[in-house]
Amino acid sequence: KNILYCWDTDSTRITSSFKYLSDGELDTLIMGVNQAKDHYRALGFDEVYLSVIPNKTTIVAPEMGRYNHLVERAQKHPALQVPIIDIWPLFNRHSKEVYALSDTHWTCYGQGIWLEKVNEVLK
């Protein structure tokens, strides 16, 4: 039903939905996001948002391995200091429509879902 790529599925790759992600590694990622927020706010930006984009395997085939729950863990991290643009529920609800069948790119429908959510948050 879908073509999936080793980048998303091979648990030895850092881009994989199934690569073990320790709490310490997640803490480091969140610290980097917070530092980026501080940097861009210091440059004059009004706000910095985080939108963690789930890879295709995360949405269409999480049962292929032990999913690391990166998206949910990052978005709920207690130290996160930026507002999030959460597309996880929308992508999950429309899992068959948001990614192209033949590769890992979003379809126009998936792009539209993300853009609508961004616009909703920015209003």
Rosetta silent file (secondary structure, phi, psi, omega in degrees, C-alpha in Angstrom):
SEQUENCE: KNILYCWDTDSTRITSSFKYLSDGELDTLIMGVNQAKDHYRALGFDEVYLSVIPNKTTIVAPEMGRYNHLVERAQKHPALQVPIIDIWPLFNRHSKEVYALSDTHWTCYGQGIWLEKVNEVLK
SCORE:     score description
SCORE:     0.000 S_00000001
   1 L     0.000  -28.626  178.965    0.000    0.000    0.000 S_00000001
   2 L  -142.648  149.089  170.515    2.919    2.369    0.588 S_00000001
   3 L   -94.958  124.844  179.042    6.583    2.478   -0.271 S_00000001
   4 L  -113.675  154.121 -175.010    8.625    3.103    2.870 S_00000001
   5 L  -114.706  153.389 -177.839   12.313    3.951    2.994 S_00000001
   6 H   -60.160  -29.126  178.657   15.127    2.709    5.184 S_00000001
   7 H   -56.938  -34.774 -177.904   15.705    6.243    6.483 S_00000001
   8 H   -91.940  -22.786 -170.263   12.347    5.983    8.268 S_00000001
   9 H  -111.662  -28.362 -176.852   12.339    2.289    9.162 S_00000001
  10 L   -73.974  110.230 -173.095   15.911    1.132    9.828 S_00000001
  11 L   -65.489   -6.678  176.068   16.284    1.398   13.610 S_00000001
  12 L   -87.142  -10.322 -178.819   20.045    1.967   13.298 S_00000001
  13 L   -95.206  141.566 -178.213   19.463    5.308   11.536 S_00000001
  14 L   -65.137  -22.930 -179.382   18.869    8.497   13.508 S_00000001
  15 L   -84.381   -3.112 -174.939   15.988    9.426   11.168 S_00000001
  16 L   -78.278  143.772  173.445   14.080    6.229   11.935 S_00000001
  17 L   -65.188  -16.942 -173.281   10.807    6.131   13.850 S_00000001
  18 L  -110.562    4.207  176.673   12.229    3.076   15.598 S_00000001
  19 L   -72.837  128.427  178.858   15.655    4.391   16.658 S_00000001
  20 L   -58.048  133.290  179.113   15.897    4.340   20.433 S_00000001
  21 L  -127.392  108.215 -177.559   15.787    7.891   21.778 S_00000001
  22 L   -71.870  161.707  175.776   16.838    8.278   25.392 S_00000001
  23 H   -60.714  -36.338  178.254   15.374   10.908   27.677 S_00000001
  24 H   -63.532  -42.549  177.088   18.810   12.545   27.738 S_00000001
  25 H   -63.372  -40.817  178.634   18.914   12.811   23.940 S_00000001
  26 H   -64.965  -41.800  177.010   15.428   14.295   23.965 S_00000001
  27 H   -56.682  -42.285  179.533   16.466   16.775   26.655 S_00000001
  28 H   -64.383  -42.103  177.389   19.356   17.868   24.419 S_00000001
  29 H   -61.138  -45.245 -178.329   17.016   18.336   21.442 S_00000001
  30 H   -65.781  -39.007  176.971   14.615   20.415   23.508 S_00000001
  31 H   -60.077  -40.142  177.498   17.480   22.514   24.863 S_00000001
  32 H   -64.547  -40.257  176.958   18.494   23.238   21.256 S_00000001
  33 H   -62.706  -44.886  179.878   14.944   24.284   20.362 S_00000001
  34 H   -63.950  -38.287  177.446   14.835   26.615   23.363 S_00000001
  35 H   -66.037  -38.561  177.028   18.221   28.115   22.410 S_00000001
  36 H   -63.351  -41.001  177.255   16.962   28.682   18.865 S_00000001
  37 H   -58.678  -49.625 -179.366   13.913   30.464   20.291 S_00000001
  38 H   -59.350  -42.701  179.801   16.144   32.736   22.392 S_00000001
  39 H   -59.623  -51.796 -175.824   18.377   33.443   19.395 S_00000001
  40 H   -73.297  -30.460  174.097   15.550   34.419   17.067 S_00000001
  41 H   -66.281  -38.832  178.121   13.664   36.388   19.720 S_00000001
  42 H   -65.076  -27.063  177.600   16.891   38.354   20.336 S_00000001
  43 L   -81.196   -5.592  176.422   16.987   39.125   16.606 S_00000001
  44 L   110.545   -0.574  176.961   13.532   40.675   16.864 S_00000001
  45 L   -67.813  140.793  179.996   11.163   37.873   15.922 S_00000001
  46 L   -69.401  -39.571 -177.369    7.872   38.074   17.822 S_00000001
  47 L  -154.738  156.924  175.209    7.552   34.335   18.355 S_00000001
  48 L  -128.343  130.543 -178.378    9.157   31.027   17.438 S_00000001
  49 L  -114.560  155.747  174.039    7.036   27.913   17.002 S_00000001
  50 E  -115.783  127.656  172.590    7.876   24.234   16.880 S_00000001
  51 L  -128.164  104.961  179.872    6.151   21.916   14.458 S_00000001
  52 L   -84.154  115.689 -176.339    7.522   18.378   14.641 S_00000001
  53 L   -90.990  116.041  179.064    6.716   16.770   11.324 S_00000001
  54 L   -69.450  137.997  176.567    6.178   13.023   11.628 S_00000001
  55 L   -73.159  168.472 -173.160    7.906   10.980    8.977 S_00000001
  56 H   -58.137  -44.409 -178.437    5.801    8.749    6.782 S_00000001
  57 H   -62.270  -37.866  178.639    6.467    5.509    8.673 S_00000001
  58 H   -55.984  -36.804 -176.685    5.418    7.137   11.946 S_00000001
  59 H   -89.628  -46.399 -171.366    1.981    7.798   10.465 S_00000001
  60 H   -95.380  -15.631 -177.161    1.307    4.915    8.078 S_00000001
  61 L  -150.919   50.247 -178.622    3.225    1.998    9.640 S_00000001
  62 H   -65.252  -16.795 -179.031    4.182    2.558   13.307 S_00000001
  63 H   -78.492   -3.345 -178.600    3.611   -1.145   13.962 S_00000001
  64 H   -70.231  -14.957 -178.283    6.683   -2.070   11.880 S_00000001
  65 L  -164.864 -164.897  177.433    8.896   -1.704   14.929 S_00000001
  66 L   -89.686   97.977 -177.431    9.130   -0.216   18.385 S_00000001
  67 L   -63.029  134.222 -175.955    8.056    3.378   17.732 S_00000001
  68 L   -85.485   -5.847  177.076   10.120    5.872   19.775 S_00000001
  69 L    57.441   33.715  179.865    7.268    8.427   20.177 S_00000001
  70 H   -53.853  -48.563 -174.706    9.601   11.306   19.360 S_00000001
  71 H   -59.119  -53.218 -176.959    6.796   13.610   18.219 S_00000001
  72 H   -65.191  -41.625 -179.148    4.609   13.202   21.287 S_00000001
  73 H   -64.090  -41.114  179.552    7.548   13.230   23.704 S_00000001
  74 H   -66.302  -45.893 -176.359    8.976   16.429   22.214 S_00000001
  75 H   -67.072  -26.502 -178.860    5.657   18.232   22.167 S_00000001
  76 L  -102.923    7.280 -175.858    4.907   17.322   25.809 S_00000001
  77 L   -62.624  129.734 -175.990    8.429   17.862   27.137 S_00000001
  78 L   -64.738  -22.475 -179.017    8.224   19.839   30.401 S_00000001
  79 L   -91.490   -5.502 -178.156   11.227   22.029   29.514 S_00000001
  80 L   -63.642  127.288 -175.173    9.920   23.059   26.072 S_00000001
  81 L  -112.560   16.587  178.977    9.608   26.856   25.998 S_00000001
  82 L  -123.843  148.586  174.167    8.018   27.373   22.584 S_00000001
  83 L   -69.141  150.255 -178.618    4.437   27.000   21.447 S_00000001
  84 E  -108.502  153.346  169.899    3.827   24.017   19.201 S_00000001
  85 L  -111.673  101.041 -170.657    1.945   23.583   15.968 S_00000001
  86 L   -93.874  108.576  176.714    0.627   20.079   16.428 S_00000001
  87 L  -104.198   -0.942 -179.163   -0.307   18.270   13.228 S_00000001
  88 H   -50.295  -54.738 -177.099   -0.005   14.776   14.692 S_00000001
  89 H   -62.632  -36.930 -179.560   -3.765   14.222   15.221 S_00000001
  90 H   -68.797  -43.440  178.599   -4.642   15.605   11.792 S_00000001
  91 H   -66.079  -39.201  177.559   -2.031   13.517    9.985 S_00000001
  92 H   -62.991  -42.443 -178.780   -3.097   10.422   11.918 S_00000001
  93 H   -65.121  -32.298 -176.993   -6.752   11.004   11.063 S_00000001
  94 L  -115.783   37.544 -170.375   -5.935   11.395    7.352 S_00000001
  95 H   -55.808  -32.324 -177.763   -3.000    8.960    7.211 S_00000001
  96 H   -80.481  -14.367 -175.898   -3.806    7.606    3.760 S_00000001
  97 H  -105.632  -16.617 -170.257   -4.041   11.039    2.177 S_00000001
  98 H   -86.225  -21.798  179.371   -1.144   13.052    3.612 S_00000001
  99 E  -118.068  146.119  174.764    1.834   11.224    2.087 S_00000001
 100 L   -64.300  146.034  179.530    2.453   10.181   -1.489 S_00000001
 101 L   -66.625  -32.289 -170.824    2.186    6.415   -1.969 S_00000001
 102 L   -96.304   -6.474  177.232    5.486    6.228   -3.832 S_00000001
 103 L  -156.132 -169.552 -173.356    7.761    8.352   -1.632 S_00000001
 104 L   -95.717    3.287 -177.690    8.016   10.202    1.671 S_00000001
 105 L   -78.416  154.230  174.065    6.786   13.603    0.499 S_00000001
 106 E   -69.018  150.488  168.639    3.495   15.155    1.534 S_00000001
 107 L   -80.856  172.588  174.774    0.694   15.242   -0.939 S_00000001
 108 H   -59.729  -35.252  177.814   -0.941   18.577   -1.726 S_00000001
 109 H   -62.893  -46.289  177.745   -3.606   17.528    0.763 S_00000001
 110 H   -61.726  -41.459  177.143   -0.989   16.991    3.482 S_00000001
 111 H   -61.103  -41.362 -179.921    0.602   20.352    2.704 S_00000001
 112 H   -63.730  -40.570  178.259   -2.813   21.974    2.966 S_00000001
 113 H   -59.584  -46.921 -178.860   -3.466   20.404    6.372 S_00000001
 114 H   -64.631  -44.793 -178.484   -0.193   21.762    7.722 S_00000001
 115 H   -63.341  -40.994  176.921   -0.708   25.213    6.207 S_00000001
 116 H   -61.909  -41.957  179.794   -4.249   25.491    7.597 S_00000001
 117 H   -65.493  -42.192  177.291   -2.985   24.530   11.055 S_00000001
 118 H   -60.650  -48.600  179.898   -0.152   27.085   10.889 S_00000001
 119 H   -60.976  -38.755  177.870   -2.561   29.815    9.822 S_00000001
 120 H   -61.385  -45.270 -179.929   -4.970   28.845   12.601 S_00000001
 121 H   -66.801  -40.907 -177.067   -2.216   29.118   15.224 S_00000001
 122 H   -71.556  -21.536  177.720   -0.881   32.405   13.857 S_00000001
 123 L   -69.220    0.000    0.000   -4.305   34.065   13.946 S_00000001
